[in-house]
Amino acid sequence: MARAGRIAAAAAVLLACAVLLPSCAARANGEPPLIGGADAPLAEGGGEGVDAPFAPDDADGPAPDDAAIDLDGLDDAAPPEGFEPEGAALEARLDAYLRENVPRTGVPGVAVAVVDADGVRYLDTFGDCPGADAPFVIGSLSKSFTAAAVMQLAEQGLVDLDAPASSYAPGYDVPDEVTVRSLLNQTSGFGYDESLADAQVGDTFGTFSYANANYDLIGRVVEGATGETYAAYLDEHVLGPLGMASSTADADEAAALGMAPGHRDWFGLHLADGFRHAQGDSAWGGPASGYVAASAEDMASYLRMYLNDGATDGGARVLSPDSVRSMFLDRVPDPAGDTYYGMGWTSFYWDDGELVLSHDGQVENYVASMCLLPERGIGVAVLGDANDNAGGNDRFFDLAGGVVSVAVGGAPGPVDVAWAALWRQRTDVLYACALLAAAVPLLLTGRWRRRLASVPRRRLLAQGLGLHAALPVAILALPLQWGAPWRDLLAFSPDAALVLVLCAALLVVAGAAKLALLAKPAAKPPPGSARMR
């Protein structure tokens, strides 16, 4: 019975840890659910003249003819019948939706911008957001900024998109077949979890495979072609011309600009714990792939640039119309879904054939989402100051999808909190079960001590090695098994990392206590008594 109990306790610890890890270690500075995408129909209903826009076209059918999509003169795009892009009507509907639903996300601070080519139609903040000019880290929305920078260089003849990336970044040992274009389209073969320092071309070369290392290397291409740092180039040639004074790719400058404080999830509590992302090629993602900081006010200017064919309000050109079109439509299909990846933009089609461009972002303590509807001339940006992998992020992306729905005249339902609450409860129960199971051997050390008189010590030592040495190693190896390196687990799901470490530590402490007892000389039996075996 004692042996069965030990086996059961060990199995319980490992099982609980194995079950909690995939759900709580899911992290992405990459591909959270797309607004209105195949895996996340985030809004329901539609306004007058809106033909069920929240489902993508059939993945097995051909994409609509890109040549027939009019991306020229986006400012002349006609809004749907019944849509009022100006005035109090849109503001009132967005206010009503957001004031009801922002609290349902659990995100402490949210900023929202809705624009068309002519101006900002809605700009507001909710919760503890310091203001519309407060920067948020925008995660993988940064990729489109990086793509815009390299497209500028291509226009000037400083970068050839079909040249090897290594010709502009000679310090990186990358095969010649990895071109700048393959990095932009994410077809280089780099692995999802790889940092730029350890990126290797794998068997996905030539097909879309999301990896931050692609855009981190493009950042180095920008630096090699210009002789400037990525942050300096972006500030001078993209952010500056757009008047994005509250945006930067420099972490220290972002802090000085008065960032919205980022929050990480600790057992269901969003805590501003002062976390700052590591810098350098060994980090999972850098400024070029996921760590540009921008305010909602500045994101409005950025999206309007695309709706105006690459021009600023004053007519200054940031990108040529051809470059804008290339960023959107020079793309590759995602073999895992109904979407395409261009140059920093994901695209898909609503079931009436309308093109939708979007990108979502998720870093350790921020989330973000942006969407462009070029045929309608509408842009949306939603920024949040917390990351919550245990269901909370899905609520945020539900909210972002709802904003798009309202912007096109739809009537989205409330953000669903029941599923996220269930996920949170399940996660907390698994945490508790894992910790309790790991604590059992320590709690029963006194009972184990009494067995010293009846069980050979070598047998107890062998049993202890399995429970108190092999099992902790297995627990600490779980992140690697589930494709979540400790580097990322500690940053994106610190509570899950803490639980795994505590489980392993409890088992090791119990093992140390037992080893100390084994090291003591065996008590001599009373005179005249027979030794029990």
JSON list of N, CA and C in Angstrom, two decimals, residues 25-84:
[
{"chain": "A", "resi": 25, "resn": "ALA", "atom": "N", "xyz": [0.97, 28.00, -20.12]},
{"chain": "A", "resi": 25, "resn": "ALA", "atom": "CA", "xyz": [2.22, 28.46, -20.72]},
{"chain": "A", "resi": 25, "resn": "ALA", "atom": "C", "xyz": [2.02, 28.93, -22.14]},
{"chain": "A", "resi": 26, "resn": "ALA", "atom": "N", "xyz": [0.79, 28.86, -22.63]},
{"chain": "A", "resi": 26, "resn": "ALA", "atom": "CA", "xyz": [0.52, 29.35, -23.98]},
{"chain": "A", "resi": 26, "resn": "ALA", "atom": "C", "xyz": [0.83, 30.82, -24.02]},
{"chain": "A", "resi": 27, "resn": "ARG", "atom": "N", "xyz": [1.80, 31.19, -24.79]},
{"chain": "A", "resi": 27, "resn": "ARG", "atom": "CA", "xyz": [2.15, 32.58, -24.85]},
{"chain": "A", "resi": 27, "resn": "ARG", "atom": "C", "xyz": [2.38, 32.93, -26.30]},
{"chain": "A", "resi": 28, "resn": "ALA", "atom": "N", "xyz": [2.17, 34.15, -26.65]},
{"chain": "A", "resi": 28, "resn": "ALA", "atom": "CA", "xyz": [2.39, 34.54, -28.01]},
{"chain": "A", "resi": 28, "resn": "ALA", "atom": "C", "xyz": [2.76, 35.99, -28.12]},
{"chain": "A", "resi": 29, "resn": "ASN", "atom": "N", "xyz": [3.96, 36.18, -28.55]},
{"chain": "A", "resi": 29, "resn": "ASN", "atom": "CA", "xyz": [4.24, 37.47, -29.15]},
{"chain": "A", "resi": 29, "resn": "ASN", "atom": "C", "xyz": [4.11, 37.19, -30.63]},
{"chain": "A", "resi": 30, "resn": "GLY", "atom": "N", "xyz": [2.99, 36.60, -31.00]},
{"chain": "A", "resi": 30, "resn": "GLY", "atom": "CA", "xyz": [2.85, 36.11, -32.33]},
{"chain": "A", "resi": 30, "resn": "GLY", "atom": "C", "xyz": [1.46, 36.15, -32.82]},
{"chain": "A", "resi": 31, "resn": "GLU", "atom": "N", "xyz": [0.73, 35.07, -32.68]},
{"chain": "A", "resi": 31, "resn": "GLU", "atom": "CA", "xyz": [-0.50, 34.94, -33.38]},
{"chain": "A", "resi": 31, "resn": "GLU", "atom": "C", "xyz": [-1.68, 34.66, -32.46]},
{"chain": "A", "resi": 32, "resn": "PRO", "atom": "N", "xyz": [-2.12, 35.63, -31.69]},
{"chain": "A", "resi": 32, "resn": "PRO", "atom": "CA", "xyz": [-3.38, 35.46, -31.00]},
{"chain": "A", "resi": 32, "resn": "PRO", "atom": "C", "xyz": [-4.52, 35.49, -31.99]},
{"chain": "A", "resi": 33, "resn": "PRO", "atom": "N", "xyz": [-5.76, 35.21, -31.55]},
{"chain": "A", "resi": 33, "resn": "PRO", "atom": "CA", "xyz": [-6.86, 35.11, -32.50]},
{"chain": "A", "resi": 33, "resn": "PRO", "atom": "C", "xyz": [-7.02, 36.38, -33.31]},
{"chain": "A", "resi": 34, "resn": "LEU", "atom": "N", "xyz": [-7.20, 36.21, -34.62]},
{"chain": "A", "resi": 34, "resn": "LEU", "atom": "CA", "xyz": [-7.40, 37.35, -35.49]},
{"chain": "A", "resi": 34, "resn": "LEU", "atom": "C", "xyz": [-8.81, 37.89, -35.35]},
{"chain": "A", "resi": 35, "resn": "ILE", "atom": "N", "xyz": [-8.93, 39.20, -35.51]},
{"chain": "A", "resi": 35, "resn": "ILE", "atom": "CA", "xyz": [-10.26, 39.81, -35.49]},
{"chain": "A", "resi": 35, "resn": "ILE", "atom": "C", "xyz": [-11.08, 39.21, -36.62]},
{"chain": "A", "resi": 36, "resn": "GLY", "atom": "N", "xyz": [-12.16, 38.55, -36.25]},
{"chain": "A", "resi": 36, "resn": "GLY", "atom": "CA", "xyz": [-13.05, 38.01, -37.26]},
{"chain": "A", "resi": 36, "resn": "GLY", "atom": "C", "xyz": [-12.48, 36.84, -38.02]},
{"chain": "A", "resi": 37, "resn": "GLY", "atom": "N", "xyz": [-11.38, 36.28, -37.56]},
{"chain": "A", "resi": 37, "resn": "GLY", "atom": "CA", "xyz": [-10.74, 35.19, -38.27]},
{"chain": "A", "resi": 37, "resn": "GLY", "atom": "C", "xyz": [-11.50, 33.89, -38.12]},
{"chain": "A", "resi": 38, "resn": "ALA", "atom": "N", "xyz": [-10.99, 32.87, -38.81]},
{"chain": "A", "resi": 38, "resn": "ALA", "atom": "CA", "xyz": [-11.69, 31.60, -38.84]},
{"chain": "A", "resi": 38, "resn": "ALA", "atom": "C", "xyz": [-11.83, 30.98, -37.47]},
{"chain": "A", "resi": 39, "resn": "ASP", "atom": "N", "xyz": [-10.83, 31.17, -36.62]},
{"chain": "A", "resi": 39, "resn": "ASP", "atom": "CA", "xyz": [-10.85, 30.55, -35.31]},
{"chain": "A", "resi": 39, "resn": "ASP", "atom": "C", "xyz": [-11.50, 31.41, -34.25]},
{"chain": "A", "resi": 40, "resn": "ALA", "atom": "N", "xyz": [-11.87, 32.62, -34.61]},
{"chain": "A", "resi": 40, "resn": "ALA", "atom": "CA", "xyz": [-12.41, 33.52, -33.60]},
{"chain": "A", "resi": 40, "resn": "ALA", "atom": "C", "xyz": [-13.44, 34.46, -34.19]},
{"chain": "A", "resi": 41, "resn": "PRO", "atom": "N", "xyz": [-14.66, 33.96, -34.48]},
{"chain": "A", "resi": 41, "resn": "PRO", "atom": "CA", "xyz": [-15.71, 34.86, -34.95]},
{"chain": "A", "resi": 41, "resn": "PRO", "atom": "C", "xyz": [-16.17, 35.72, -33.79]},
{"chain": "A", "resi": 42, "resn": "LEU", "atom": "N", "xyz": [-15.50, 36.86, -33.61]},
{"chain": "A", "resi": 42, "resn": "LEU", "atom": "CA", "xyz": [-15.60, 37.60, -32.36]},
{"chain": "A", "resi": 42, "resn": "LEU", "atom": "C", "xyz": [-16.81, 38.50, -32.25]},
{"chain": "A", "resi": 43, "resn": "ALA", "atom": "N", "xyz": [-17.53, 38.72, -33.31]},
{"chain": "A", "resi": 43, "resn": "ALA", "atom": "CA", "xyz": [-18.68, 39.61, -33.22]},
{"chain": "A", "resi": 43, "resn": "ALA", "atom": "C", "xyz": [-19.85, 38.96, -33.92]},
{"chain": "A", "resi": 44, "resn": "GLU", "atom": "N", "xyz": [-21.01, 39.30, -33.47]},
{"chain": "A", "resi": 44, "resn": "GLU", "atom": "CA", "xyz": [-22.21, 38.72, -34.03]},
{"chain": "A", "resi": 44, "resn": "GLU", "atom": "C", "xyz": [-23.11, 39.84, -34.52]},
{"chain": "A", "resi": 45, "resn": "GLY", "atom": "N", "xyz": [-23.95, 39.46, -35.47]},
{"chain": "A", "resi": 45, "resn": "GLY", "atom": "CA", "xyz": [-24.91, 40.42, -35.95]},
{"chain": "A", "resi": 45, "resn": "GLY", "atom": "C", "xyz": [-24.27, 41.34, -36.96]},
{"chain": "A", "resi": 46, "resn": "GLY", "atom": "N", "xyz": [-25.08, 42.18, -37.55]},
{"chain": "A", "resi": 46, "resn": "GLY", "atom": "CA", "xyz": [-24.57, 43.12, -38.52]},
{"chain": "A", "resi": 46, "resn": "GLY", "atom": "C", "xyz": [-25.55, 44.24, -38.70]},
{"chain": "A", "resi": 47, "resn": "GLY", "atom": "N", "xyz": [-25.04, 45.38, -39.04]},
{"chain": "A", "resi": 47, "resn": "GLY", "atom": "CA", "xyz": [-25.90, 46.51, -39.28]},
{"chain": "A", "resi": 47, "resn": "GLY", "atom": "C", "xyz": [-26.53, 46.43, -40.64]},
{"chain": "A", "resi": 48, "resn": "GLU", "atom": "N", "xyz": [-27.40, 47.35, -40.92]},
{"chain": "A", "resi": 48, "resn": "GLU", "atom": "CA", "xyz": [-28.04, 47.40, -42.22]},
{"chain": "A", "resi": 48, "resn": "GLU", "atom": "C", "xyz": [-26.99, 47.54, -43.30]},
{"chain": "A", "resi": 49, "resn": "GLY", "atom": "N", "xyz": [-27.08, 46.70, -44.31]},
{"chain": "A", "resi": 49, "resn": "GLY", "atom": "CA", "xyz": [-26.13, 46.75, -45.40]},
{"chain": "A", "resi": 49, "resn": "GLY", "atom": "C", "xyz": [-24.85, 45.98, -45.14]},
{"chain": "A", "resi": 50, "resn": "VAL", "atom": "N", "xyz": [-24.73, 45.33, -43.99]},
{"chain": "A", "resi": 50, "resn": "VAL", "atom": "CA", "xyz": [-23.54, 44.55, -43.69]},
{"chain": "A", "resi": 50, "resn": "VAL", "atom": "C", "xyz": [-23.88, 43.08, -43.84]},
{"chain": "A", "resi": 51, "resn": "ASP", "atom": "N", "xyz": [-23.20, 42.41, -44.77]},
{"chain": "A", "resi": 51, "resn": "ASP", "atom": "CA", "xyz": [-23.55, 41.05, -45.12]},
{"chain": "A", "resi": 51, "resn": "ASP", "atom": "C", "xyz": [-22.70, 40.07, -44.34]},
{"chain": "A", "resi": 52, "resn": "ALA", "atom": "N", "xyz": [-23.15, 39.71, -43.12]},
{"chain": "A", "resi": 52, "resn": "ALA", "atom": "CA", "xyz": [-22.48, 38.69, -42.29]},
{"chain": "A", "resi": 52, "resn": "ALA", "atom": "C", "xyz": [-20.97, 38.77, -42.39]},
{"chain": "A", "resi": 53, "resn": "PRO", "atom": "N", "xyz": [-20.37, 39.88, -42.00]},
{"chain": "A", "resi": 53, "resn": "PRO", "atom": "CA", "xyz": [-18.95, 40.05, -42.32]},
{"chain": "A", "resi": 53, "resn": "PRO", "atom": "C", "xyz": [-17.99, 39.32, -41.43]},
{"chain": "A", "resi": 54, "resn": "PHE", "atom": "N", "xyz": [-18.46, 38.56, -40.46]},
{"chain": "A", "resi": 54, "resn": "PHE", "atom": "CA", "xyz": [-17.51, 38.07, -39.46]},
{"chain": "A", "resi": 54, "resn": "PHE", "atom": "C", "xyz": [-17.13, 36.61, -39.64]},
{"chain": "A", "resi": 55, "resn": "ALA", "atom": "N", "xyz": [-17.35, 36.06, -40.81]},
{"chain": "A", "resi": 55, "resn": "ALA", "atom": "CA", "xyz": [-16.88, 34.71, -41.11]},
{"chain": "A", "resi": 55, "resn": "ALA", "atom": "C", "xyz": [-16.01, 34.77, -42.35]},
{"chain": "A", "resi": 56, "resn": "PRO", "atom": "N", "xyz": [-14.89, 34.05, -42.37]},
{"chain": "A", "resi": 56, "resn": "PRO", "atom": "CA", "xyz": [-14.02, 34.08, -43.54]},
{"chain": "A", "resi": 56, "resn": "PRO", "atom": "C", "xyz": [-14.60, 33.27, -44.68]},
{"chain": "A", "resi": 57, "resn": "ASP", "atom": "N", "xyz": [-14.02, 33.46, -45.87]},
{"chain": "A", "resi": 57, "resn": "ASP", "atom": "CA", "xyz": [-14.47, 32.68, -47.01]},
{"chain": "A", "resi": 57, "resn": "ASP", "atom": "C", "xyz": [-14.01, 31.24, -46.86]},
{"chain": "A", "resi": 58, "resn": "ASP", "atom": "N", "xyz": [-14.54, 30.37, -47.69]},
{"chain": "A", "resi": 58, "resn": "ASP", "atom": "CA", "xyz": [-14.21, 28.95, -47.65]},
{"chain": "A", "resi": 58, "resn": "ASP", "atom": "C", "xyz": [-12.73, 28.76, -47.92]},
{"chain": "A", "resi": 59, "resn": "ALA", "atom": "N", "xyz": [-12.07, 28.06, -47.01]},
{"chain": "A", "resi": 59, "resn": "ALA", "atom": "CA", "xyz": [-10.63, 27.87, -47.14]},
{"chain": "A", "resi": 59, "resn": "ALA", "atom": "C", "xyz": [-10.28, 27.07, -48.38]},
{"chain": "A", "resi": 60, "resn": "ASP", "atom": "N", "xyz": [-11.21, 26.21, -48.83]},
{"chain": "A", "resi": 60, "resn": "ASP", "atom": "CA", "xyz": [-10.91, 25.36, -49.97]},
{"chain": "A", "resi": 60, "resn": "ASP", "atom": "C", "xyz": [-11.11, 26.08, -51.30]},
{"chain": "A", "resi": 61, "resn": "GLY", "atom": "N", "xyz": [-11.81, 27.19, -51.26]},
{"chain": "A", "resi": 61, "resn": "GLY", "atom": "CA", "xyz": [-12.06, 27.92, -52.49]},
{"chain": "A", "resi": 61, "resn": "GLY", "atom": "C", "xyz": [-10.95, 28.91, -52.77]},
{"chain": "A", "resi": 62, "resn": "PRO", "atom": "N", "xyz": [-10.91, 29.42, -54.00]},
{"chain": "A", "resi": 62, "resn": "PRO", "atom": "CA", "xyz": [-9.87, 30.39, -54.33]},
{"chain": "A", "resi": 62, "resn": "PRO", "atom": "C", "xyz": [-10.12, 31.71, -53.65]},
{"chain": "A", "resi": 63, "resn": "ALA", "atom": "N", "xyz": [-9.05, 32.43, -53.36]},
{"chain": "A", "resi": 63, "resn": "ALA", "atom": "CA", "xyz": [-9.19, 33.77, -52.81]},
{"chain": "A", "resi": 63, "resn": "ALA", "atom": "C", "xyz": [-9.73, 34.68, -53.89]},
{"chain": "A", "resi": 64, "resn": "PRO", "atom": "N", "xyz": [-10.49, 35.70, -53.52]},
{"chain": "A", "resi": 64, "resn": "PRO", "atom": "CA", "xyz": [-10.93, 36.67, -54.51]},
{"chain": "A", "resi": 64, "resn": "PRO", "atom": "C", "xyz": [-9.74, 37.24, -55.27]},
{"chain": "A", "resi": 65, "resn": "ASP", "atom": "N", "xyz": [-10.00, 37.66, -56.48]},
{"chain": "A", "resi": 65, "resn": "ASP", "atom": "CA", "xyz": [-8.95, 38.18, -57.34]},
{"chain": "A", "resi": 65, "resn": "ASP", "atom": "C", "xyz": [-8.34, 39.44, -56.73]},
{"chain": "A", "resi": 66, "resn": "ASP", "atom": "N", "xyz": [-7.06, 39.35, -56.33]},
{"chain": "A", "resi": 66, "resn": "ASP", "atom": "CA", "xyz": [-6.42, 40.50, -55.70]},
{"chain": "A", "resi": 66, "resn": "ASP", "atom": "C", "xyz": [-6.37, 41.70, -56.64]},
{"chain": "A", "resi": 67, "resn": "ALA", "atom": "N", "xyz": [-6.25, 41.43, -57.94]},
{"chain": "A", "resi": 67, "resn": "ALA", "atom": "CA", "xyz": [-6.16, 42.54, -58.88]},
{"chain": "A", "resi": 67, "resn": "ALA", "atom": "C", "xyz": [-7.44, 43.35, -58.92]},
{"chain": "A", "resi": 68, "resn": "ALA", "atom": "N", "xyz": [-8.55, 42.70, -58.51]},
{"chain": "A", "resi": 68, "resn": "ALA", "atom": "CA", "xyz": [-9.83, 43.40, -58.54]},
{"chain": "A", "resi": 68, "resn": "ALA", "atom": "C", "xyz": [-10.08, 44.21, -57.28]},
{"chain": "A", "resi": 69, "resn": "ILE", "atom": "N", "xyz": [-9.19, 44.09, -56.30]},
{"chain": "A", "resi": 69, "resn": "ILE", "atom": "CA", "xyz": [-9.36, 44.83, -55.05]},
{"chain": "A", "resi": 69, "resn": "ILE", "atom": "C", "xyz": [-8.79, 46.23, -55.23]},
{"chain": "A", "resi": 70, "resn": "ASP", "atom": "N", "xyz": [-9.64, 47.21, -55.05]},
{"chain": "A", "resi": 70, "resn": "ASP", "atom": "CA", "xyz": [-9.23, 48.60, -55.26]},
{"chain": "A", "resi": 70, "resn": "ASP", "atom": "C", "xyz": [-8.61, 49.15, -54.00]},
{"chain": "A", "resi": 71, "resn": "LEU", "atom": "N", "xyz": [-7.27, 49.26, -54.00]},
{"chain": "A", "resi": 71, "resn": "LEU", "atom": "CA", "xyz": [-6.58, 49.87, -52.88]},
{"chain": "A", "resi": 71, "resn": "LEU", "atom": "C", "xyz": [-6.11, 51.28, -53.22]},
{"chain": "A", "resi": 72, "resn": "ASP", "atom": "N", "xyz": [-6.51, 51.77, -54.37]},
{"chain": "A", "resi": 72, "resn": "ASP", "atom": "CA", "xyz": [-6.15, 53.13, -54.76]},
{"chain": "A", "resi": 72, "resn": "ASP", "atom": "C", "xyz": [-7.26, 54.08, -54.34]},
{"chain": "A", "resi": 73, "resn": "GLY", "atom": "N", "xyz": [-6.86, 55.21, -53.82]},
{"chain": "A", "resi": 73, "resn": "GLY", "atom": "CA", "xyz": [-7.87, 56.18, -53.41]},
{"chain": "A", "resi": 73, "resn": "GLY", "atom": "C", "xyz": [-8.73, 55.65, -52.29]},
{"chain": "A", "resi": 74, "resn": "LEU", "atom": "N", "xyz": [-8.10, 55.10, -51.27]},
{"chain": "A", "resi": 74, "resn": "LEU", "atom": "CA", "xyz": [-8.86, 54.50, -50.18]},
{"chain": "A", "resi": 74, "resn": "LEU", "atom": "C", "xyz": [-9.74, 55.52, -49.48]},
{"chain": "A", "resi": 75, "resn": "ASP", "atom": "N", "xyz": [-9.34, 56.79, -49.53]},
{"chain": "A", "resi": 75, "resn": "ASP", "atom": "CA", "xyz": [-10.14, 57.80, -48.86]},
{"chain": "A", "resi": 75, "resn": "ASP", "atom": "C", "xyz": [-11.49, 57.99, -49.53]},
{"chain": "A", "resi": 76, "resn": "ASP", "atom": "N", "xyz": [-11.65, 57.45, -50.76]},
{"chain": "A", "resi": 76, "resn": "ASP", "atom": "CA", "xyz": [-12.92, 57.57, -51.45]},
{"chain": "A", "resi": 76, "resn": "ASP", "atom": "C", "xyz": [-13.80, 56.35, -51.24]},
{"chain": "A", "resi": 77, "resn": "ALA", "atom": "N", "xyz": [-13.34, 55.38, -50.42]},
{"chain": "A", "resi": 77, "resn": "ALA", "atom": "CA", "xyz": [-14.13, 54.16, -50.20]},
{"chain": "A", "resi": 77, "resn": "ALA", "atom": "C", "xyz": [-15.47, 54.51, -49.60]},
{"chain": "A", "resi": 78, "resn": "ALA", "atom": "N", "xyz": [-16.52, 53.91, -50.15]},
{"chain": "A", "resi": 78, "resn": "ALA", "atom": "CA", "xyz": [-17.87, 54.22, -49.68]},
{"chain": "A", "resi": 78, "resn": "ALA", "atom": "C", "xyz": [-18.21, 53.37, -48.47]},
{"chain": "A", "resi": 79, "resn": "PRO", "atom": "N", "xyz": [-18.71, 53.97, -47.39]},
{"chain": "A", "resi": 79, "resn": "PRO", "atom": "CA", "xyz": [-19.12, 53.20, -46.23]},
{"chain": "A", "resi": 79, "resn": "PRO", "atom": "C", "xyz": [-20.39, 52.43, -46.53]},
{"chain": "A", "resi": 80, "resn": "PRO", "atom": "N", "xyz": [-20.70, 51.39, -45.75]},
{"chain": "A", "resi": 80, "resn": "PRO", "atom": "CA", "xyz": [-21.91, 50.62, -45.99]},
{"chain": "A", "resi": 80, "resn": "PRO", "atom": "C", "xyz": [-23.15, 51.46, -45.72]},
{"chain": "A", "resi": 81, "resn": "GLU", "atom": "N", "xyz": [-24.23, 51.07, -46.34]},
{"chain": "A", "resi": 81, "resn": "GLU", "atom": "CA", "xyz": [-25.50, 51.77, -46.14]},
{"chain": "A", "resi": 81, "resn": "GLU", "atom": "C", "xyz": [-25.87, 51.75, -44.65]},
{"chain": "A", "resi": 82, "resn": "GLY", "atom": "N", "xyz": [-26.27, 52.89, -44.14]},
{"chain": "A", "resi": 82, "resn": "GLY", "atom": "CA", "xyz": [-26.67, 52.98, -42.75]},
{"chain": "A", "resi": 82, "resn": "GLY", "atom": "C", "xyz": [-25.54, 53.28, -41.80]},
{"chain": "A", "resi": 83, "resn": "PHE", "atom": "N", "xyz": [-24.29, 53.27, -42.30]},
{"chain": "A", "resi": 83, "resn": "PHE", "atom": "CA", "xyz": [-23.15, 53.54, -41.42]},
{"chain": "A", "resi": 83, "resn": "PHE", "atom": "C", "xyz": [-22.91, 55.04, -41.32]},
{"chain": "A", "resi": 84, "resn": "GLU", "atom": "N", "xyz": [-22.78, 55.54, -40.10]},
{"chain": "A", "resi": 84, "resn": "GLU", "atom": "CA", "xyz": [-22.53, 56.96, -39.88]},
{"chain": "A", "resi": 84, "resn": "GLU", "atom": "C", "xyz": [-21.13, 57.12, -39.29]}
]
